[in-house]
Coordinates of C-alpha atoms and ligand atoms in Angstrom, one line a residue:
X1 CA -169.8 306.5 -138.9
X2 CA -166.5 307.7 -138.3
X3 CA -165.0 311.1 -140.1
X4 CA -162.9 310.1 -142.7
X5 CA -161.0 313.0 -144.4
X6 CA -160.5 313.6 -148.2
X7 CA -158.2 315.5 -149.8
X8 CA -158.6 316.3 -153.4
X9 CA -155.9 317.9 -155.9
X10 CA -157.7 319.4 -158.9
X11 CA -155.7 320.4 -161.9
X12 CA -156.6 321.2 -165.4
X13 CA -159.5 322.7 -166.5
X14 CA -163.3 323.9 -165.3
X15 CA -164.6 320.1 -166.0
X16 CA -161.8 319.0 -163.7
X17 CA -163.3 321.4 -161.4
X18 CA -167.2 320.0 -161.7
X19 CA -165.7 316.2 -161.0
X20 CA -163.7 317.0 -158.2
X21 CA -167.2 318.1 -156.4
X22 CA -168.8 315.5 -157.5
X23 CA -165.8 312.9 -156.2
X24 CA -166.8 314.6 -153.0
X25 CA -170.6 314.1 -153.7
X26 CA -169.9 310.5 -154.0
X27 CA -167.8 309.8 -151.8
X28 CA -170.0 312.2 -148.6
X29 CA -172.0 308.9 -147.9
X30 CA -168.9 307.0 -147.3
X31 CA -168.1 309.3 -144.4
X32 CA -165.4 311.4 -146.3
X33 CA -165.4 315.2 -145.3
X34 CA -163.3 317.5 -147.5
X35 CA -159.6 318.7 -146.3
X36 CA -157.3 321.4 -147.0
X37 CA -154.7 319.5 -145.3
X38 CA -152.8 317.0 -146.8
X39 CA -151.4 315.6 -143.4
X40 CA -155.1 315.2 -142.0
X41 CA -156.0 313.0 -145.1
X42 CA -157.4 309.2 -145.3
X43 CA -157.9 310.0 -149.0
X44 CA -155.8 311.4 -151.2
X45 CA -157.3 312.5 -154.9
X46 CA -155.2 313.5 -157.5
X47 CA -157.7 314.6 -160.5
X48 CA -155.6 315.2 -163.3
X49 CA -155.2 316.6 -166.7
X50 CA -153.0 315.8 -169.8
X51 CA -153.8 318.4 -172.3
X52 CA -150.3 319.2 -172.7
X53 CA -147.2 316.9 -171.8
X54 CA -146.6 319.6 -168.8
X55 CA -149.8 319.3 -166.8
X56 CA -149.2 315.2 -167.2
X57 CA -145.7 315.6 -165.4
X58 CA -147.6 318.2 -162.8
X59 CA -149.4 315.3 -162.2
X60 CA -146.9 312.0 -161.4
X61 CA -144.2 315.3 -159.8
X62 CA -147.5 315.8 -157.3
X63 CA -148.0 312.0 -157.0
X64 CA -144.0 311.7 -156.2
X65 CA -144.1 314.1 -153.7
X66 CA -146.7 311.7 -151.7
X67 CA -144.2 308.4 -151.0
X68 CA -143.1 309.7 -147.3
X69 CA -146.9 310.3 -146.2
X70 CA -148.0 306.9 -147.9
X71 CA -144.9 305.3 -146.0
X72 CA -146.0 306.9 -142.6
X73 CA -149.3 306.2 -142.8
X74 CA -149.7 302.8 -144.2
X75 CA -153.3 303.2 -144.1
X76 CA -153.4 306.1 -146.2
X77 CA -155.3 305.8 -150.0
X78 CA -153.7 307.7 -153.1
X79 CA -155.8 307.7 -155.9
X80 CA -155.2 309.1 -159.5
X81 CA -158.4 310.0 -161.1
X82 CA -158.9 312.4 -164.9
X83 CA -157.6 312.4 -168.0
X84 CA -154.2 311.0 -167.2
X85 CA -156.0 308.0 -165.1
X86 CA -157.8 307.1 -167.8
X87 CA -154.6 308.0 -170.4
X88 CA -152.3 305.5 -168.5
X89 CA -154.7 303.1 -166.3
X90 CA -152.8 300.2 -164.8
X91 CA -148.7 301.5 -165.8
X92 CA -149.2 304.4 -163.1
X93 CA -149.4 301.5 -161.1
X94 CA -146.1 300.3 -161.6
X95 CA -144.4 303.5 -162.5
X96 CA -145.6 304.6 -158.7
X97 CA -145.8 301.8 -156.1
X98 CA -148.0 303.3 -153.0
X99 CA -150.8 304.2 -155.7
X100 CA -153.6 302.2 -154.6
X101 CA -156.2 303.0 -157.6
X102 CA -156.4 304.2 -161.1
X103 CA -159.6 305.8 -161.8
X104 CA -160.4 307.3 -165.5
X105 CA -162.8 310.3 -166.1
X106 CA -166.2 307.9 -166.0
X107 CA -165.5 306.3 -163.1
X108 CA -166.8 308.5 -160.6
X109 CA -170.0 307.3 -159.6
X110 CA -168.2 303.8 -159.3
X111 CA -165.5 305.2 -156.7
X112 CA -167.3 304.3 -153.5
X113 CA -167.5 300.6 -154.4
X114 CA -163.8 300.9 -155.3
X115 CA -163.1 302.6 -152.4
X116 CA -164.5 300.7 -150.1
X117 CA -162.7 297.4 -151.5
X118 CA -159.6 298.9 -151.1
X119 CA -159.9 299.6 -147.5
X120 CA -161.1 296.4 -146.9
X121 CA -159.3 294.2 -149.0
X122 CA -156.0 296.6 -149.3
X123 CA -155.9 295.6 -152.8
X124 CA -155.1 297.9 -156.2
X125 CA -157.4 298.4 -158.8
X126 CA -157.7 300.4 -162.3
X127 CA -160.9 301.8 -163.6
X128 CA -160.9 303.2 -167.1
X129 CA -163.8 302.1 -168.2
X130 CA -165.5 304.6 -170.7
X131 CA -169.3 304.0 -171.8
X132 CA -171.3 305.7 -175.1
X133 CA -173.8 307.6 -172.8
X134 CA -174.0 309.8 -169.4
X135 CA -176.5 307.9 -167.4
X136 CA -178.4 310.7 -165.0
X137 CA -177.0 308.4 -161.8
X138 CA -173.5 309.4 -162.7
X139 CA -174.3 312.4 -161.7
X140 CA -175.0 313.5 -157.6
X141 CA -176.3 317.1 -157.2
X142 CA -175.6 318.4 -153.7
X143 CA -174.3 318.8 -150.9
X144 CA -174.0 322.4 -152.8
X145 CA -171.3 324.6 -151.1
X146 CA -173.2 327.5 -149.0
X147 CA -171.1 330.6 -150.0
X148 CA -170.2 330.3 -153.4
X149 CA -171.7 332.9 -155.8
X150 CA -170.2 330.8 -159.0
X151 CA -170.8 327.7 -159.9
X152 CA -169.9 325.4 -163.0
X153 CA -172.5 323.0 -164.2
X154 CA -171.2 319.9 -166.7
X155 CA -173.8 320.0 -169.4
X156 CA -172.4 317.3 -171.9
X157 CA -169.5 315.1 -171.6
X158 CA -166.9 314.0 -174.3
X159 CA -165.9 315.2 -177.7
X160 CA -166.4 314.1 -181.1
X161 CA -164.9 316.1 -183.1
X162 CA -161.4 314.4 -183.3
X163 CA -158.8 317.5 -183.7
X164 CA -155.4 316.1 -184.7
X165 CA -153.9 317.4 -181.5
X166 CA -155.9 316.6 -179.0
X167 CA -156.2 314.2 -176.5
X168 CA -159.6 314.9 -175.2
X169 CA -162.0 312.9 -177.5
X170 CA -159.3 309.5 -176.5
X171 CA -159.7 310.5 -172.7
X172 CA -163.4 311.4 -172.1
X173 CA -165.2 309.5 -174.8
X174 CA -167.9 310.1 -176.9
X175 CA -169.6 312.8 -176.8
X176 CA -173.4 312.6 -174.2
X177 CA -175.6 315.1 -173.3
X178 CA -177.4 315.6 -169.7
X179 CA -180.6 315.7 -169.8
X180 CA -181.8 319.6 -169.5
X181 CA -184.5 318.5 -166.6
X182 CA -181.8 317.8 -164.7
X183 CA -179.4 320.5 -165.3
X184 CA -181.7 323.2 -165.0
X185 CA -182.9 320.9 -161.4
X186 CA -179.5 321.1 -160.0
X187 CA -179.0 325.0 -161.3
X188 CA -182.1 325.5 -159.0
X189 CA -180.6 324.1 -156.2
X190 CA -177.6 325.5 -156.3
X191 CA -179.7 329.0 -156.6
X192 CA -181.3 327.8 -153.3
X193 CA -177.9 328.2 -152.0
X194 CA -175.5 331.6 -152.5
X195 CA -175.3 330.6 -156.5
X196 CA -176.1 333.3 -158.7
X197 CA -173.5 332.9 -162.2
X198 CA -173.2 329.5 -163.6
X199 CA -171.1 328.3 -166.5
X200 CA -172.4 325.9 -168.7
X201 CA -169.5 323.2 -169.7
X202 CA -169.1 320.9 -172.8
X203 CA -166.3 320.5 -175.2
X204 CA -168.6 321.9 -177.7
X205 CA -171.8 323.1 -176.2
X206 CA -173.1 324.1 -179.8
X207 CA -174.1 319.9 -180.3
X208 CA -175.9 319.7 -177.2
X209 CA -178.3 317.5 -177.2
X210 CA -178.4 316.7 -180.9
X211 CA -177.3 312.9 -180.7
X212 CA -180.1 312.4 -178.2
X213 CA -182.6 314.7 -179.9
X214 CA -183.2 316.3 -176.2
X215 CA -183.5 320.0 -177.4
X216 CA -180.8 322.9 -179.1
X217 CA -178.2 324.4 -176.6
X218 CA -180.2 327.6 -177.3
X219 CA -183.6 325.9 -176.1
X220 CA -181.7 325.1 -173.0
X221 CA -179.9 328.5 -172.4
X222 CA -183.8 329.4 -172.8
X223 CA -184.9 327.5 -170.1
X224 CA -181.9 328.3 -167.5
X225 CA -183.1 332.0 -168.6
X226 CA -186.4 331.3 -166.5
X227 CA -184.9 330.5 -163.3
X228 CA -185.5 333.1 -161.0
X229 CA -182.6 333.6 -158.7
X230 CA -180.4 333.2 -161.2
X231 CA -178.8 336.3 -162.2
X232 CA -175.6 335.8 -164.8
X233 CA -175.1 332.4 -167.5
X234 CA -172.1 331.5 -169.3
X235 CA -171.0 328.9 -171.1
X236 CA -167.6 327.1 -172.5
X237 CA -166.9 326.3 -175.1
X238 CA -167.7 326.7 -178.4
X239 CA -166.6 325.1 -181.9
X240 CA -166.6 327.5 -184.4
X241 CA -168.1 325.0 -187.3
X242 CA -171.4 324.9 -185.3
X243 CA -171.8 328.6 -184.0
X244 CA -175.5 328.8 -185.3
X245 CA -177.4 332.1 -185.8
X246 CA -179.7 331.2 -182.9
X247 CA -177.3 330.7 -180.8
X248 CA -175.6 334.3 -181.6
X249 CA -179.7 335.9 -181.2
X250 CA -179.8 333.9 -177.8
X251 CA -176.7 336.8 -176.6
X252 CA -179.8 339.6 -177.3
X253 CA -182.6 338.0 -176.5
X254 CA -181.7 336.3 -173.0
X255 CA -181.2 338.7 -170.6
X256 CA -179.3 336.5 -168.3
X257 CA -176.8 335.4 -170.5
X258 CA -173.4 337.1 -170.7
X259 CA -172.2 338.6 -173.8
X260 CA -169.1 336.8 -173.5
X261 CA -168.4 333.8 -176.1
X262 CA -164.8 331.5 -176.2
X263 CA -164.6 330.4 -179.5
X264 CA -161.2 328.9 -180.2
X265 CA -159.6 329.3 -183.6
X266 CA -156.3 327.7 -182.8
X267 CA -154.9 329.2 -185.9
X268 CA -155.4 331.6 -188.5
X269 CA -153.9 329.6 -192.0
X270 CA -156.5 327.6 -193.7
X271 CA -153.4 325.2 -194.4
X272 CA -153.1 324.5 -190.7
X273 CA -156.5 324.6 -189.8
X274 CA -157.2 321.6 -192.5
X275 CA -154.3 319.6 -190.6
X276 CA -156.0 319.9 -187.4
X277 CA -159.2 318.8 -188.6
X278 CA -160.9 322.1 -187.8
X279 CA -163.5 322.1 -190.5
X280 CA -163.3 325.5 -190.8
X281 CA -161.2 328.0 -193.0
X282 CA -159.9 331.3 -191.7
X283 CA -162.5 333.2 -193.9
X284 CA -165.1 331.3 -192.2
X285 CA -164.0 331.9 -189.1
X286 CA -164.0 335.6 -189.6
X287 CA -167.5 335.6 -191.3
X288 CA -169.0 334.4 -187.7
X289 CA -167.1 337.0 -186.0
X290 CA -168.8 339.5 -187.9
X291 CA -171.8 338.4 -187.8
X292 CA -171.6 337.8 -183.7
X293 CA -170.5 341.3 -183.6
X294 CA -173.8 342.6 -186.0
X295 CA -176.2 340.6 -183.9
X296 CA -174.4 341.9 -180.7
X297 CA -171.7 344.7 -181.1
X298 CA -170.8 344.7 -177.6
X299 CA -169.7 340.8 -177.1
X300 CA -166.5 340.0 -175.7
X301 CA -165.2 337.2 -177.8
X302 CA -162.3 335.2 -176.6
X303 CA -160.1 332.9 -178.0
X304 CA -157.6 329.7 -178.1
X305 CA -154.1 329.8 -180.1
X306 CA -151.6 327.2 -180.8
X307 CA -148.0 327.8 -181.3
X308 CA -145.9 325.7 -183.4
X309 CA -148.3 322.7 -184.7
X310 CA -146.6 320.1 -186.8
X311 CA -145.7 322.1 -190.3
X312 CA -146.5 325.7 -189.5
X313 CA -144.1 327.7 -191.6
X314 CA -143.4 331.1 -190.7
X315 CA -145.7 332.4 -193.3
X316 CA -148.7 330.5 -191.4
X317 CA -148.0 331.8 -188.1
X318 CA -147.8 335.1 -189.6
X319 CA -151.7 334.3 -190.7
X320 CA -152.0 333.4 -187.0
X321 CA -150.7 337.1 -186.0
X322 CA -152.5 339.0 -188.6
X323 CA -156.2 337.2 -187.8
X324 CA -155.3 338.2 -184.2
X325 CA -155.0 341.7 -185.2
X326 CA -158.0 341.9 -187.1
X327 CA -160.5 340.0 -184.6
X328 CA -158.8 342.4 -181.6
X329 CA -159.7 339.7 -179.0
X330 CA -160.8 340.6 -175.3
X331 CA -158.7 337.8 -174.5
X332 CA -156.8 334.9 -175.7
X333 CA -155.3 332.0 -174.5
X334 CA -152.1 330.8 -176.2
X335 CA -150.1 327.2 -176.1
X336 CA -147.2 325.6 -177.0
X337 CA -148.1 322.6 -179.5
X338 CA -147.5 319.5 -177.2
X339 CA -147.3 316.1 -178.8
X340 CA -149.7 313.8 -177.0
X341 CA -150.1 309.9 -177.5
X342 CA -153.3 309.4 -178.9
X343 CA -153.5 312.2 -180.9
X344 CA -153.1 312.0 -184.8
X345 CA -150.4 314.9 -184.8
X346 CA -148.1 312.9 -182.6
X347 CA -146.9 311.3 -186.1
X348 CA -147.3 314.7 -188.0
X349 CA -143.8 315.5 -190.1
X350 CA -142.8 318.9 -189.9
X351 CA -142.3 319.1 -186.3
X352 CA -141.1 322.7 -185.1
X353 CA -138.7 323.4 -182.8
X354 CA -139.0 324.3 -179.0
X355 CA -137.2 327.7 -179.5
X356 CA -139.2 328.6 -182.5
X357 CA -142.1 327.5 -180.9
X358 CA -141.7 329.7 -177.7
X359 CA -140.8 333.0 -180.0
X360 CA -143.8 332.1 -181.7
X361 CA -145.9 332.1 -178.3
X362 CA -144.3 335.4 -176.9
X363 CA -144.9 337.0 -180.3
X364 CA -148.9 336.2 -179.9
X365 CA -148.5 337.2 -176.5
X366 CA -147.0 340.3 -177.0
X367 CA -149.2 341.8 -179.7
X368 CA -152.5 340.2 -177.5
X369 CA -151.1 342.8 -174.3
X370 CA -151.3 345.3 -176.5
X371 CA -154.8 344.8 -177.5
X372 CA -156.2 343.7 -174.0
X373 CA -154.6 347.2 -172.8
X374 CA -156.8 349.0 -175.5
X375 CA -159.8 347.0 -175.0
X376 CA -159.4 348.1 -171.2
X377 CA -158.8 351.4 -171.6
X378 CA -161.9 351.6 -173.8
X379 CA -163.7 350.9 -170.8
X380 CA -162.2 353.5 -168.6
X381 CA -165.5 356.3 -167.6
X382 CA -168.0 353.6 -168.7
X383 CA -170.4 352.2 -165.8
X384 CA -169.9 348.4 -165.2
X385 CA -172.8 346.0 -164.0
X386 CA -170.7 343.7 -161.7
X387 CA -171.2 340.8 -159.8
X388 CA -169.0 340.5 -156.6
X389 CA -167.0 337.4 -155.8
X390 CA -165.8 338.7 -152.8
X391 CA -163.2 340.8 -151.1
X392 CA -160.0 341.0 -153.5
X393 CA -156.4 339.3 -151.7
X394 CA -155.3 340.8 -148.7
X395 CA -152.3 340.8 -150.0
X396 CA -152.7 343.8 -151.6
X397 CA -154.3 343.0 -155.1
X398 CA -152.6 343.1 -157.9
X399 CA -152.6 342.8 -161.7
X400 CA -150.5 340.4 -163.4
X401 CA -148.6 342.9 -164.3
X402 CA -147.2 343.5 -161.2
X403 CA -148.3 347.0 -160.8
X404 CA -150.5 347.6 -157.4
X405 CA -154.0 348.8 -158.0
X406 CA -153.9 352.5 -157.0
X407 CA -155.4 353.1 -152.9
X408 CA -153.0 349.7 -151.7
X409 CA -154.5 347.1 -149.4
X410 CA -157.7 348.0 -147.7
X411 CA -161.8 347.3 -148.1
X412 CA -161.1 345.8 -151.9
X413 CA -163.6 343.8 -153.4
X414 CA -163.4 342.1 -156.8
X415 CA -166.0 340.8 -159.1
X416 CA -166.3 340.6 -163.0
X417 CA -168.5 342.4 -165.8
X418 CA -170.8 340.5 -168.0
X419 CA -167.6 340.1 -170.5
X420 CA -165.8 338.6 -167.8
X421 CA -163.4 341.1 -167.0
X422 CA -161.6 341.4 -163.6
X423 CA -162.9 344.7 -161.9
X424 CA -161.7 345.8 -158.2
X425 CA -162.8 348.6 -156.2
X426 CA -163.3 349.7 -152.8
X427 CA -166.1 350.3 -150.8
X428 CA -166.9 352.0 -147.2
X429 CA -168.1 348.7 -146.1
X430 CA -166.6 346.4 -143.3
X431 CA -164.9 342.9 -144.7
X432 CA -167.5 341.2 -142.0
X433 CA -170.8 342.8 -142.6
X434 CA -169.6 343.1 -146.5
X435 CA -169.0 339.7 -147.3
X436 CA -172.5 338.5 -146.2
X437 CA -174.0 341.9 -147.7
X438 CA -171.6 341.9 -151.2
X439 CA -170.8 339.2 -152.4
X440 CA -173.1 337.4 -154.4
X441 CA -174.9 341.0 -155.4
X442 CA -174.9 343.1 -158.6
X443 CA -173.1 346.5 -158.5
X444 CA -172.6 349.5 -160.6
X445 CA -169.2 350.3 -161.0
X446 CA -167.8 353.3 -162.5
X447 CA -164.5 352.1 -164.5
X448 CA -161.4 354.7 -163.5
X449 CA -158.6 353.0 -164.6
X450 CA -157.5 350.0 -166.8
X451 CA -154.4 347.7 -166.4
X452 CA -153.6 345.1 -168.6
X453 CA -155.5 342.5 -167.2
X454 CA -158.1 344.2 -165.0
X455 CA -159.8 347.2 -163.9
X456 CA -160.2 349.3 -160.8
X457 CA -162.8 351.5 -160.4
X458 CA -165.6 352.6 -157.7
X459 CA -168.9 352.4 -156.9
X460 CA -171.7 354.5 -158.3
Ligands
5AD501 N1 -150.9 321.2 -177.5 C1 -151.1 322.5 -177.2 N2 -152.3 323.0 -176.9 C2 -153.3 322.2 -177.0 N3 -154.7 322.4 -176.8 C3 -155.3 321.2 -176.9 N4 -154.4 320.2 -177.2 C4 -153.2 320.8 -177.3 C5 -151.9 320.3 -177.6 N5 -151.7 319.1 -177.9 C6 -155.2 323.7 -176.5 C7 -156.2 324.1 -177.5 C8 -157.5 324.0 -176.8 C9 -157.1 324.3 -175.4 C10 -158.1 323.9 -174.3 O1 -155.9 323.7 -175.2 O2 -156.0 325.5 -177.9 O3 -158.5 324.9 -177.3
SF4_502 FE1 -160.2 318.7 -178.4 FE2 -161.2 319.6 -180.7 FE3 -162.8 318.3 -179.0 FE4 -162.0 320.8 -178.4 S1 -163.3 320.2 -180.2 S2 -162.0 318.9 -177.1 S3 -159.9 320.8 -179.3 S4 -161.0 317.4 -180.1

């Protein structure tokens, strides 16, 4: 069979990142070998994401940007695939011409029958078909990549929780559970290869399983727990209404899994909350964080914000800021409300304007530095168990901030604590011998220094 060449353009988030390798999984028999070069490509995957309105124009600005290859290379297949696929199906076709297929976020394990009628019958198609369960043939384990220490693992698919700004339960369907034989089958695998840290993915992991009756999220943690090679589990993310007290045990009594939880609040006024369809109330919301922090004082907890939703009134963002202050996150992700079609809040009165909306974002922004700076600098003389990524940037590594790591460019490695902080620090050992000796491995690390988004420090 002749080499064909794919090249795949993953935006969005960690699930985008588990179904662009498992595009490549599908498509391997077909003869398609991965590319980083766009010029070299057959196949052209763009594997989108329309969370916000700015990652859907990322998306069709990329597409755009492909007419002149398409036009050289007649032969050449451009494919849309994610959330906005299955968002827009056939009008990307006619909004942009040399698009040969649509494909929506359950399509996957159907793209090398589309493919191969579109090479030989040069014709355009749209698949957007979304189904009520995850059949286990959707999903190809392997070929696993031979280097990488990290891996995310899809657990569950969907959402059903139906929050008034979101597009996600409208572009990946119902929510469907993976069976655990099967996950915890391809984590082995994968542990066969380099893999030592895998994250767990779901839109809410806390339901796993529970339409099926297959077993609790914290059963499963359970069993990844047992695999042997496997040193490090994670898991994203979490909906606050269903954090149950077995889970919050499972952060003690697992020894593998991280004491790092995402639990997204959004907001922190009850009256907003009830608009998005939260089912929780601020109160609530703090009640769980205490009671994470008594079963497990040293968690990391971090968090999801959003700035501006339809009727917030200064008084409810100042909620937002004071739960911020309270909680003390150890990090937290904040967003501009984006209207999206499909979601409820699209016709919400009360919408807020884009310069109040960006104060708003800086302002959570602002006060979270402060905190992330004091939660590193907690940290600074503690000994860190780390597990190593790899060498840091060549460039010289640096913090977001902008300010260099102290010692410049030279033998830098990077990995991350168990609450999935950033930590660089230098060792005597050669980049060549080191990478096949490091990465991959646990390492004490003795924390001397904190910026606002990392740490440096040096080995015990
Ligand atoms: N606008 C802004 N942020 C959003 N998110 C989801 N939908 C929207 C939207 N319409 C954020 C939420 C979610 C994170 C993944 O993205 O905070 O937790
Ligand atoms: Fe979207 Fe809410 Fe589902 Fe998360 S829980 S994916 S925010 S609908």
């Amino acid at each position: 069979m002749k080499n064909k060449y794919l090249y795949i353009n993953t935006m969005g988030c960690q699930m985008n990142v588990y179904d662009s390798s498992q595009i490549q999984n599908h498509l391997a028999p077909l003869g398609y070998k991965p590319t980083k070069e766009l010029s070299q490509a057959d196949l052209i995957i763009v594997n989108t994401c329309t969370i916000r309105a700015k990652a859907e124009q990322k998306a069709f600005s990329f597409l755009g940007r492909l007419a002149p290859l398409k036009k050289a290379n007649p032969q050449l297949i451009v494919a849309m695939g994610g959330c906005v696929a299955q968002q827009e199906g056939k009008r990307v076709l006619s909004r942009m011409p040399y698009v040969d297929l649509v494909f929506g976020t359950q399509a996957i394990a159907r793209l090398p029958k589309l493919i191969r009628r579109i090479a030989n019958e040069r014709c355009r198609l749209v698949d957007t078909e979304l189904s009520l369960e995850l059949k286990p043939e959707d999903i190809i384990a392997g070929p696993f990549p031979k280097s990488d220490t990290s891996a995310f693992i899809t657990i569950m698919r969907g959402c059903d929780n139906y929050c008034t700004y979101c597009v996600v339960p409208y572009v990946r369907g119902r929510e469907s559970s993976r069976r655990p034989e099967d996950i915890v089958t391809e984590i082995r695998q994968l542990t066969d290869k380099a893999v030592r840290e895998v994250t767990l993915l779901g839109q809410n992991v806390n339901s796993y399983g529970q339409k099926e009756g297959l077993c609790t999220f914290d059963q499963l943690l359970e069993r990844i727990n047992d695999i042997d090679a496997l040193e490090r589990i994670r898991f994203t993310t979490c909906h606050p209404k269903d954090l149950s007290r077995p889970l919050m045990e499972s952060f003690n009594r697992l020894g593998k899994l991280c004491q790092h939880i995402h639990l997204p609040v959004q907001s922190g006024s009850d009256a907003i909350l009830k608009r998005m369809n939260r089912h929780y109330t601020r109160q609530q919301y703090l009640d769980k964080i205490v009671q994470l922090r008594q079963t497990c004082p040293d968690i990391a907890i971090s968090s999801d914000i959003i700035a501006g939703f339809p009727g917030e009134t200064e008084a409810d963002f100042l909620e937002t800021v004071s739960l911020i202050k309270e909680v003390g996150f150890d990090g937290l992700f904040a967003f501009i409300y984006s209207d999206r079609p499909n979601a409820p809040s699209v016709r919400f009165d009360g919408k807020i304007s884009e310069q109040v909306k960006k104060q708003r974002l800086q302002t959570v922004l602002k006060i979270q530095e402060q905190v992330s700076r004091q939660k590193n600098e907690a940290l600074v003389g503690t000994m860190q168990q780390i597990l190593i990524d790899g060498p840091s940037r060549s460039d010289g590594v640096k913090d977001n901030s902008n300010m260099a790591i102290p010692g410049g460019t030279g033998l830098q490695w990077c990995g991350r604590t168990k609450s999935n902080k950033i930590v660089h620090f230098k060792t005597q050992i050669d980049l060549d011998s080191g990478n096949q000796i490091l990465t991959g491995s646990l390492m004490d690390i003795m924390i001397e220094k904190a910026l606002p988004h990392s740490l440096w420090g040096r080995q015990a």
